[in-house]
PDB file of C-alpha atoms in Angstrom:
ATOM      1  CA  MET A  81     -35.709  31.403  22.448  1.00  0.00           C
ATOM      2  CA  THR A  82     -34.496  28.789  19.992  1.00  0.00           C
ATOM      3  CA  PRO A  83     -33.332  25.328  21.136  1.00  0.00           C
ATOM      4  CA  VAL A  84     -29.764  26.211  20.071  1.00  0.00           C
ATOM      5  CA  THR A  85     -29.810  29.401  22.124  1.00  0.00           C
ATOM      6  CA  GLU A  86     -31.089  27.491  25.138  1.00  0.00           C
ATOM      7  CA  ARG A  87     -28.327  24.903  24.771  1.00  0.00           C
ATOM      8  CA  ILE A  88     -25.724  27.668  24.607  1.00  0.00           C
ATOM      9  CA  ARG A  89     -27.203  29.247  27.716  1.00  0.00           C
ATOM     10  CA  GLN A  90     -27.139  25.948  29.623  1.00  0.00           C
ATOM     11  CA  SER A  91     -23.588  25.267  28.491  1.00  0.00           C
ATOM     12  CA  LEU A  92     -22.491  28.663  29.814  1.00  0.00           C
ATOM     13  CA  VAL A  93     -24.189  27.904  33.140  1.00  0.00           C
ATOM     14  CA  HIS A  94     -22.428  24.543  33.493  1.00  0.00           C
ATOM     15  CA  LEU A  95     -19.103  26.094  32.506  1.00  0.00           C
ATOM     16  CA  HIS A  96     -19.592  28.813  35.139  1.00  0.00           C
ATOM     17  CA  MET A  97     -19.168  31.524  32.509  1.00  0.00           C
ATOM     18  CA  ALA A  98     -21.255  34.129  34.319  1.00  0.00           C
ATOM     19  CA  ARG A  99     -20.157  37.177  32.328  1.00  0.00           C
ATOM     20  CA  ALA A 100     -20.626  35.462  28.947  1.00  0.00           C
ATOM     21  CA  LEU A 101     -24.097  34.374  30.058  1.00  0.00           C
ATOM     22  CA  GLU A 102     -24.912  37.922  31.120  1.00  0.00           C
ATOM     23  CA  THR A 103     -23.952  39.372  27.740  1.00  0.00           C
ATOM     24  CA  LEU A 104     -25.320  36.508  25.594  1.00  0.00           C
ATOM     25  CA  ASP A 105     -28.638  38.133  24.617  1.00  0.00           C
ATOM     26  CA  GLN A 106     -26.979  41.420  23.703  1.00  0.00           C
ATOM     27  CA  THR A 107     -24.357  39.661  21.605  1.00  0.00           C
ATOM     28  CA  LEU A 108     -26.935  37.483  19.835  1.00  0.00           C
ATOM     29  CA  GLY A 109     -28.990  40.602  19.108  1.00  0.00           C
ATOM     30  CA  ARG A 110     -26.022  42.229  17.413  1.00  0.00           C
ATOM     31  CA  LEU A 111     -25.401  39.026  15.490  1.00  0.00           C
ATOM     32  CA  GLU A 112     -29.025  38.880  14.243  1.00  0.00           C
ATOM     33  CA  ARG A 113     -28.884  42.522  13.118  1.00  0.00           C
ATOM     34  CA  GLY A 114     -25.752  41.787  11.128  1.00  0.00           C
ATOM     35  CA  ASP A 115     -23.574  44.116  13.218  1.00  0.00           C
ATOM     36  CA  ILE A 116     -21.062  41.355  13.863  1.00  0.00           C
ATOM     37  CA  SER A 117     -20.201  37.992  12.352  1.00  0.00           C
ATOM     38  CA  ALA A 118     -20.577  34.652  14.114  1.00  0.00           C
ATOM     39  CA  ILE A 119     -16.847  34.439  14.800  1.00  0.00           C
ATOM     40  CA  GLU A 120     -16.887  37.977  16.250  1.00  0.00           C
ATOM     41  CA  ALA A 121     -19.817  37.010  18.489  1.00  0.00           C
ATOM     42  CA  ILE A 122     -17.837  34.082  19.900  1.00  0.00           C
ATOM     43  CA  ASP A 123     -14.819  36.325  20.341  1.00  0.00           C
ATOM     44  CA  GLU A 124     -16.868  38.919  22.252  1.00  0.00           C
ATOM     45  CA  LEU A 125     -18.377  36.352  24.614  1.00  0.00           C
ATOM     46  CA  LEU A 126     -14.987  34.833  25.398  1.00  0.00           C
ATOM     47  CA  ALA A 127     -13.352  38.259  25.803  1.00  0.00           C
ATOM     48  CA  GLU A 128     -16.037  39.373  28.279  1.00  0.00           C
ATOM     49  CA  GLU A 129     -15.614  36.206  30.321  1.00  0.00           C
ATOM     50  CA  LEU A 130     -11.824  36.406  30.249  1.00  0.00           C
ATOM     51  CA  SER A 131     -11.921  40.042  31.367  1.00  0.00           C
ATOM     52  CA  LEU A 132     -14.097  39.173  34.361  1.00  0.00           C
ATOM     53  CA  ARG A 133     -11.904  36.251  35.405  1.00  0.00           C
ATOM     54  CA  GLU A 134      -8.699  38.248  34.984  1.00  0.00           C
ATOM     55  CA  GLY A 135     -10.166  41.009  37.136  1.00  0.00           C
ATOM     56  CA  ARG A 136     -10.985  38.480  39.836  1.00  0.00           C
ATOM     57  CA  ARG A 137      -7.522  36.937  39.609  1.00  0.00           C
ATOM     58  CA  ILE A 138      -5.857  40.301  39.985  1.00  0.00           C
ATOM     59  CA  GLY A 139      -8.093  41.236  42.920  1.00  0.00           C
ATOM     60  CA  VAL A 140      -7.293  38.036  44.796  1.00  0.00           C
ATOM     61  CA  ALA A 141      -3.580  38.312  43.977  1.00  0.00           C
ATOM     62  CA  LEU A 142      -3.402  41.918  45.175  1.00  0.00           C
ATOM     63  CA  ARG A 143      -5.006  41.018  48.492  1.00  0.00           C
ATOM     64  CA  THR A 144      -2.783  37.955  48.899  1.00  0.00           C
ATOM     65  CA  ALA A 145       0.277  40.081  48.104  1.00  0.00           C
ATOM     66  CA  ARG A 146      -0.847  42.664  50.696  1.00  0.00           C
ATOM     67  CA  LEU A 147      -0.794  45.444  48.101  1.00  0.00           C
ATOM     68  CA  MET A 148      -4.004  47.080  49.264  1.00  0.00           C
ATOM     69  CA  PRO A 149      -4.856  49.921  49.021  1.00  0.00           C
ATOM     70  CA  ILE A 150      -3.703  49.936  45.407  1.00  0.00           C
ATOM     71  CA  LYS A 151      -1.091  52.474  44.321  1.00  0.00           C
ATOM     72  CA  THR A 152      -0.214  53.131  40.690  1.00  0.00           C
ATOM     73  CA  LEU A 153       2.523  54.988  38.867  1.00  0.00           C
ATOM     74  CA  GLU A 154      -0.166  57.011  37.116  1.00  0.00           C
ATOM     75  CA  SER A 155      -1.223  58.443  40.476  1.00  0.00           C
ATOM     76  CA  PHE A 156       2.329  59.297  41.567  1.00  0.00           C
ATOM     77  CA  ASP A 157       3.096  63.025  41.508  1.00  0.00           C
ATOM     78  CA  PHE A 158       6.479  63.141  39.795  1.00  0.00           C
ATOM     79  CA  SER A 159       6.306  66.943  39.700  1.00  0.00           C
ATOM     80  CA  PHE A 160       6.583  67.029  43.493  1.00  0.00           C
ATOM     81  CA  GLN A 161       9.821  64.985  43.422  1.00  0.00           C
ATOM     82  CA  PRO A 162      11.978  66.511  40.658  1.00  0.00           C
ATOM     83  CA  SER A 163      14.971  64.421  41.805  1.00  0.00           C
ATOM     84  CA  LEU A 164      13.240  61.349  40.371  1.00  0.00           C
ATOM     85  CA  GLU A 165      13.762  60.454  36.735  1.00  0.00           C
ATOM     86  CA  ARG A 166      10.310  59.442  35.506  1.00  0.00           C
ATOM     87  CA  ASN A 167      11.748  57.476  32.577  1.00  0.00           C
ATOM     88  CA  ARG A 168      13.968  55.484  34.917  1.00  0.00           C
ATOM     89  CA  ILE A 169      11.030  54.533  37.140  1.00  0.00           C
ATOM     90  CA  MET A 170       8.965  53.570  34.096  1.00  0.00           C
ATOM     91  CA  ALA A 171      11.847  51.406  32.895  1.00  0.00           C
ATOM     92  CA  ILE A 172      11.925  49.605  36.254  1.00  0.00           C
ATOM     93  CA  ALA A 173       8.160  49.106  35.945  1.00  0.00           C
ATOM     94  CA  GLN A 174       8.792  47.059  32.796  1.00  0.00           C
ATOM     95  CA  LEU A 175       9.731  44.376  35.365  1.00  0.00           C
ATOM     96  CA  GLU A 176      12.840  43.087  33.621  1.00  0.00           C
ATOM     97  CA  PHE A 177      14.655  43.280  36.967  1.00  0.00           C
ATOM     98  CA  ILE A 178      12.450  40.431  38.230  1.00  0.00           C
ATOM     99  CA  GLY A 179      13.731  38.056  35.585  1.00  0.00           C
ATOM    100  CA  ARG A 180      17.293  39.059  36.478  1.00  0.00           C
ATOM    101  CA  ALA A 181      16.655  38.509  40.228  1.00  0.00           C
ATOM    102  CA  GLU A 182      17.853  42.043  40.978  1.00  0.00           C
ATOM    103  CA  VAL A 183      17.190  44.146  44.067  1.00  0.00           C
ATOM    104  CA  VAL A 184      15.661  47.616  43.712  1.00  0.00           C
ATOM    105  CA  HIS A 185      16.406  50.053  46.536  1.00  0.00           C
ATOM    106  CA  PHE A 186      14.278  53.160  47.073  1.00  0.00           C
ATOM    107  CA  LEU A 187      16.095  55.467  49.492  1.00  0.00           C
ATOM    108  CA  GLY A 188      14.848  58.785  50.791  1.00  0.00           C
ATOM    109  CA  PRO A 189      13.442  60.740  53.731  1.00  0.00           C
ATOM    110  CA  PRO A 190       9.958  59.860  55.040  1.00  0.00           C
ATOM    111  CA  GLY A 191       7.034  60.876  52.844  1.00  0.00           C
ATOM    112  CA  THR A 192       8.953  61.092  49.578  1.00  0.00           C
ATOM    113  CA  GLY A 193       7.042  58.317  47.820  1.00  0.00           C
ATOM    114  CA  LYS A 194       9.209  55.245  48.380  1.00  0.00           C
ATOM    115  CA  SER A 195       6.359  53.002  49.531  1.00  0.00           C
ATOM    116  CA  HIS A 196       4.066  54.328  46.790  1.00  0.00           C
ATOM    117  CA  LEU A 197       6.595  53.454  44.102  1.00  0.00           C
ATOM    118  CA  ALA A 198       7.326  50.030  45.586  1.00  0.00           C
ATOM    119  CA  THR A 199       3.617  49.199  45.840  1.00  0.00           C
ATOM    120  CA  ALA A 200       2.885  50.508  42.344  1.00  0.00           C
ATOM    121  CA  ILE A 201       5.595  48.323  40.819  1.00  0.00           C
ATOM    122  CA  GLY A 202       4.252  45.402  42.851  1.00  0.00           C
ATOM    123  CA  VAL A 203       0.775  46.039  41.421  1.00  0.00           C
ATOM    124  CA  ALA A 204       2.214  46.101  37.897  1.00  0.00           C
ATOM    125  CA  ALA A 205       3.950  42.788  38.601  1.00  0.00           C
ATOM    126  CA  VAL A 206       0.705  41.197  39.809  1.00  0.00           C
ATOM    127  CA  LYS A 207      -1.107  42.362  36.678  1.00  0.00           C
ATOM    128  CA  ALA A 208       1.694  40.809  34.627  1.00  0.00           C
ATOM    129  CA  GLY A 209       1.075  37.473  36.322  1.00  0.00           C
ATOM    130  CA  ARG A 210       4.037  37.552  38.728  1.00  0.00           C
ATOM    131  CA  SER A 211       3.760  36.373  42.326  1.00  0.00           C
ATOM    132  CA  VAL A 212       4.347  39.200  44.804  1.00  0.00           C
ATOM    133  CA  TYR A 213       4.397  39.612  48.574  1.00  0.00           C
ATOM    134  CA  ARG A 214       4.784  42.857  50.532  1.00  0.00           C
ATOM    135  CA  CYS A 215       5.516  43.474  54.211  1.00  0.00           C
ATOM    136  CA  THR A 216       7.411  45.859  56.443  1.00  0.00           C
ATOM    137  CA  LEU A 217      10.786  44.822  57.804  1.00  0.00           C
ATOM    138  CA  ALA A 218       9.343  44.781  61.336  1.00  0.00           C
ATOM    139  CA  GLU A 219       6.515  42.448  60.252  1.00  0.00           C
ATOM    140  CA  LEU A 220       8.948  40.197  58.422  1.00  0.00           C
ATOM    141  CA  ILE A 221      11.338  39.807  61.340  1.00  0.00           C
ATOM    142  CA  GLU A 222       8.492  39.296  63.804  1.00  0.00           C
ATOM    143  CA  ALA A 223       7.111  36.482  61.634  1.00  0.00           C
ATOM    144  CA  LEU A 224      10.537  34.876  61.245  1.00  0.00           C
ATOM    145  CA  ALA A 225      11.255  35.121  64.979  1.00  0.00           C
ATOM    146  CA  ARG A 226       7.910  33.508  65.807  1.00  0.00           C
ATOM    147  CA  ALA A 227       8.578  30.728  63.306  1.00  0.00           C
ATOM    148  CA  GLU A 228      12.016  30.149  64.832  1.00  0.00           C
ATOM    149  CA  ARG A 229      10.515  29.800  68.313  1.00  0.00           C
ATOM    150  CA  GLU A 230       7.978  27.312  66.960  1.00  0.00           C
ATOM    151  CA  GLY A 231      10.559  25.291  65.038  1.00  0.00           C
ATOM    152  CA  ARG A 232       9.207  26.396  61.633  1.00  0.00           C
ATOM    153  CA  LEU A 233      11.930  28.789  60.489  1.00  0.00           C
ATOM    154  CA  ALA A 234      12.960  26.826  57.390  1.00  0.00           C
ATOM    155  CA  GLU A 235       9.308  26.582  56.330  1.00  0.00           C
ATOM    156  CA  LYS A 236       8.765  30.316  56.826  1.00  0.00           C
ATOM    157  CA  ILE A 237      11.869  31.232  54.873  1.00  0.00           C
ATOM    158  CA  ARG A 238      10.624  29.034  52.015  1.00  0.00           C
ATOM    159  CA  PHE A 239       7.319  30.934  52.134  1.00  0.00           C
ATOM    160  CA  TYR A 240       9.041  34.319  51.786  1.00  0.00           C
ATOM    161  CA  ALA A 241      11.433  32.957  49.169  1.00  0.00           C
ATOM    162  CA  ARG A 242       8.582  31.635  47.007  1.00  0.00           C
ATOM    163  CA  ALA A 243       7.346  34.940  45.562  1.00  0.00           C
ATOM    164  CA  ALA A 244       8.965  36.184  42.362  1.00  0.00           C
ATOM    165  CA  LEU A 245       9.068  39.650  43.939  1.00  0.00           C
ATOM    166  CA  LEU A 246       9.371  40.334  47.668  1.00  0.00           C
ATOM    167  CA  ILE A 247       8.797  43.931  48.795  1.00  0.00           C
ATOM    168  CA  VAL A 248      10.263  44.841  52.185  1.00  0.00           C
ATOM    169  CA  ASP A 249       9.134  48.277  53.300  1.00  0.00           C
ATOM    170  CA  GLU A 250      10.279  50.677  56.035  1.00  0.00           C
ATOM    171  CA  ILE A 251      13.860  49.583  56.654  1.00  0.00           C
ATOM    172  CA  GLY A 252      15.346  51.872  59.287  1.00  0.00           C
ATOM    173  CA  TYR A 253      12.131  53.090  60.894  1.00  0.00           C
ATOM    174  CA  LEU A 254      12.318  50.750  63.893  1.00  0.00           C
ATOM    175  CA  PRO A 255      15.408  49.328  65.636  1.00  0.00           C
ATOM    176  CA  ILE A 256      16.321  45.722  64.848  1.00  0.00           C
ATOM    177  CA  THR A 257      18.131  43.409  67.239  1.00  0.00           C
ATOM    178  CA  SER A 258      21.154  41.467  66.043  1.00  0.00           C
ATOM    179  CA  GLY A 259      19.063  38.303  66.276  1.00  0.00           C
ATOM    180  CA  GLY A 260      16.455  39.837  63.982  1.00  0.00           C
ATOM    181  CA  ALA A 261      19.161  40.977  61.597  1.00  0.00           C
ATOM    182  CA  ASN A 262      20.485  37.417  61.444  1.00  0.00           C
ATOM    183  CA  LEU A 263      17.015  36.128  60.536  1.00  0.00           C
ATOM    184  CA  PHE A 264      16.699  38.727  57.770  1.00  0.00           C
ATOM    185  CA  PHE A 265      20.123  37.719  56.457  1.00  0.00           C
ATOM    186  CA  GLN A 266      19.026  34.093  56.223  1.00  0.00           C
ATOM    187  CA  LEU A 267      16.059  35.124  54.079  1.00  0.00           C
ATOM    188  CA  VAL A 268      18.135  37.437  51.886  1.00  0.00           C
ATOM    189  CA  ASN A 269      20.670  34.651  51.422  1.00  0.00           C
ATOM    190  CA  ALA A 270      17.873  32.232  50.424  1.00  0.00           C
ATOM    191  CA  ARG A 271      16.668  34.672  47.745  1.00  0.00           C
ATOM    192  CA  TYR A 272      20.106  35.778  46.558  1.00  0.00           C
ATOM    193  CA  GLU A 273      20.343  35.458  42.760  1.00  0.00           C
ATOM    194  CA  LYS A 274      17.065  33.495  42.797  1.00  0.00           C
ATOM    195  CA  GLY A 275      14.341  36.061  43.455  1.00  0.00           C
ATOM    196  CA  SER A 276      14.081  39.823  43.138  1.00  0.00           C
ATOM    197  CA  MET A 277      13.297  42.284  45.915  1.00  0.00           C
ATOM    198  CA  ILE A 278      12.250  45.887  46.373  1.00  0.00           C
ATOM    199  CA  LEU A 279      13.511  47.520  49.559  1.00  0.00           C
ATOM    200  CA  THR A 280      12.564  50.961  50.879  1.00  0.00           C
ATOM    201  CA  SER A 281      14.577  52.766  53.514  1.00  0.00           C
ATOM    202  CA  ASN A 282      14.932  56.206  55.046  1.00  0.00           C
ATOM    203  CA  ARG A 283      18.532  55.416  56.046  1.00  0.00           C
ATOM    204  CA  GLY A 284      21.658  55.396  53.929  1.00  0.00           C
ATOM    205  CA  PHE A 285      23.594  52.164  53.493  1.00  0.00           C
ATOM    206  CA  ALA A 286      26.402  53.526  55.667  1.00  0.00           C
ATOM    207  CA  GLU A 287      23.927  53.538  58.572  1.00  0.00           C
ATOM    208  CA  TRP A 288      22.816  49.930  58.212  1.00  0.00           C
ATOM    209  CA  GLY A 289      25.191  48.790  60.938  1.00  0.00           C
ATOM    210  CA  ASP A 290      23.171  50.931  63.339  1.00  0.00           C
ATOM    211  CA  VAL A 291      19.833  49.942  61.767  1.00  0.00           C
ATOM    212  CA  PHE A 292      20.487  46.222  62.228  1.00  0.00           C
ATOM    213  CA  GLY A 293      22.434  46.497  65.458  1.00  0.00           C
ATOM    214  CA  ASP A 294      25.321  44.496  64.043  1.00  0.00           C
ATOM    215  CA  PRO A 295      27.882  45.784  61.531  1.00  0.00           C
ATOM    216  CA  VAL A 296      28.999  42.244  60.629  1.00  0.00           C
ATOM    217  CA  VAL A 297      25.517  41.140  59.584  1.00  0.00           C
ATOM    218  CA  ALA A 298      24.856  44.518  57.930  1.00  0.00           C
ATOM    219  CA  THR A 299      27.976  44.058  55.784  1.00  0.00           C
ATOM    220  CA  ALA A 300      26.865  40.538  54.849  1.00  0.00           C
ATOM    221  CA  LEU A 301      23.421  41.870  53.911  1.00  0.00           C
ATOM    222  CA  LEU A 302      24.835  44.653  51.748  1.00  0.00           C
ATOM    223  CA  ASP A 303      27.206  42.183  50.102  1.00  0.00           C
ATOM    224  CA  ARG A 304      24.194  40.371  48.650  1.00  0.00           C
ATOM    225  CA  LEU A 305      21.703  43.207  48.335  1.00  0.00           C
ATOM    226  CA  LEU A 306      24.070  45.462  46.361  1.00  0.00           C
ATOM    227  CA  HIS A 307      25.632  42.817  44.121  1.00  0.00           C
ATOM    228  CA  HIS A 308      22.793  42.936  41.572  1.00  0.00           C
ATOM    229  CA  ALA A 309      21.106  46.196  42.514  1.00  0.00           C
ATOM    230  CA  ILE A 310      19.274  49.244  41.203  1.00  0.00           C
ATOM    231  CA  VAL A 311      19.518  52.150  43.643  1.00  0.00           C
ATOM    232  CA  VAL A 312      17.023  55.017  43.375  1.00  0.00           C
ATOM    233  CA  GLN A 313      17.668  57.964  45.679  1.00  0.00           C
ATOM    234  CA  ILE A 314      14.846  60.420  46.304  1.00  0.00           C
ATOM    235  CA  GLU A 315      15.803  63.831  47.610  1.00  0.00           C
ATOM    236  CA  GLY A 316      12.868  66.010  48.528  1.00  0.00           C
ATOM    237  CA  ALA A 317      10.278  67.069  51.045  1.00  0.00           C
ATOM    238  CA  SER A 318       7.476  64.933  52.436  1.00  0.00           C
ATOM    239  CA  TYR A 319       4.467  64.799  50.126  1.00  0.00           C
ATOM    240  CA  ARG A 320       2.199  64.132  53.109  1.00  0.00           C
ATOM    241  CA  LEU A 321       3.449  67.250  54.894  1.00  0.00           C
ATOM    242  CA  ARG A 322       3.491  69.523  51.838  1.00  0.00           C
ATOM    243  CA  GLN A 323       0.689  71.737  53.215  1.00  0.00           C
ATOM    244  CA  HIS A 324       2.341  72.041  56.627  1.00  0.00           C
ATOM    245  CA  ALA A 325       6.021  72.368  55.734  1.00  0.00           C
ATOM    246  CA  ASP A 326       6.383  75.516  57.843  1.00  0.00           C
ATOM    247  CA  LEU A 327       5.440  73.525  60.963  1.00  0.00           C
ATOM    248  CA  VAL A 328       8.149  70.890  60.489  1.00  0.00           C
ATOM    249  CA  PRO A 329      11.471  71.540  62.337  1.00  0.00           C
ATOM    250  CA  GLU A 330      14.329  72.459  60.031  1.00  0.00           C
ATOM    251  CA  HIS A 331      16.509  69.539  61.184  1.00  0.00           C
ATOM    252  CA  THR A 332      13.682  67.134  60.298  1.00  0.00           C
ATOM    253  CA  ARG A 333      13.387  68.571  56.809  1.00  0.00           C
ATOM    254  CA  ALA A 334      17.107  68.180  56.155  1.00  0.00           C
ATOM    255  CA  HIS A 335      18.017  65.512  53.666  1.00  0.00           C
ATOM    256  CA  ALA A 336      19.451  62.301  55.041  1.00  0.00           C
ATOM    257  CA  ASN A 337      22.849  61.126  53.932  1.00  0.00           C
ATOM    258  CA  LEU A 338      21.867  58.466  51.429  1.00  0.00           C
ATOM    259  CA  THR A 339      25.119  58.049  49.570  1.00  0.00           C
ATOM    260  CA  PRO A 340      25.844  54.333  49.164  1.00  0.00           C
ATOM    261  CA  PRO A 341      29.160  53.094  50.573  1.00  0.00           C
ATOM    262  CA  PRO A 342      31.627  51.366  48.267  1.00  0.00           C
ATOM    263  CA  LEU A 343      30.499  47.874  47.342  1.00  0.00           C
ATOM    264  CA  PRO A 344      32.018  45.333  49.737  1.00  0.00           C
ATOM    265  CA  LYS A 345      34.517  42.903  48.293  1.00  0.00           C
ATOM    266  CA  ARG A 346      32.850  39.590  47.595  1.00  0.00           C
ATOM    267  CA  ARG A 347      34.561  36.748  49.408  1.00  0.00           C
ATOM    268  CA  GLY A 348      31.783  34.200  49.439  1.00  0.00           C
ATOM    269  CA  ARG A 349      29.399  33.478  52.290  1.00  0.00           C
ATOM    270  CA  PRO A 350      30.591  34.804  55.660  1.00  0.00           C
ATOM    271  CA  PRO A 351      31.529  32.125  58.213  1.00  0.00           C
ATOM    272  CA  ARG A 352      28.417  30.687  59.794  1.00  0.00           C
ATOM    273  CA  ARG A 353      29.979  30.872  63.230  1.00  0.00           C
ATOM    274  CA  GLY A 354      30.516  34.607  62.813  1.00  0.00           C
ATOM    275  CA  LEU A 355      26.824  35.186  62.260  1.00  0.00           C
ATOM    276  CA  ASP A 356      25.760  32.809  65.003  1.00  0.00           C
ATOM    277  CA  ASP A 357      27.966  34.682  67.450  1.00  0.00           C
ATOM    278  CA  HIS A 358      25.826  37.766  66.761  1.00  0.00           C
ATOM    279  CA  SER A 359      22.452  36.054  66.846  1.00  0.00           C
ATOM    280  CA  SER A 360      21.720  36.612  70.512  1.00  0.00           C
ATOM    281  CA  GLY A 361      20.480  39.751  72.199  1.00  0.00           C
TER     282      GLY A 361
END
């Protein structure tokens, strides 16, 4: 080993460039044989190190975003859901909606791939360097309610408002009290026209008054969530139950009514007192 090679090795150690250090001998060997030039050798070492660090960054970001296990669009079976336009989903995955602070709605019966698509787009956003956070609606409201009891609601709303993309899964699966609906409205209002969201639901918008236990708050939510929105309706059978479709009751297999209601007329923020009157219970 030449003195120069040893200095390079020590420099890589001090710079914590583990992958470049690991591939140093191989790269120098190629350089000595004339397979690559000196500038190409430097480029290879830096590329190897960058690849390792980017992989680590993505891994940490995916865990922080709660996007594990990873889902991808490549693994989504579009042939099983012919109602979905593949090109439209791929266009959403270009992530331009994040820059426009738009809300993407995936609506459809259980098992039709809504969560898979939402997670896959979240994974693509993480890889593109965007901050993402995913949770179910029940988890979100539970966390907000706990923060409210502890006097930390404003802090918690700032936490959920911080991510460039917030994914809220499973709207409509569990009943929400009017107090919980009010908390969700406060978060949606904090993100309105500032941060994008992906929402998944097995219930049509016309049913949101029942979902949130308060038609006034539901209308206020839809006012903001449909103003800058992309709505994707999935009509099909459950992918998870595809091998046991004959065992599922006919009324369960029936498609839900997912037709969006007319957009509510925008008249500014609803009176605060009106929402507070529905915050108990």
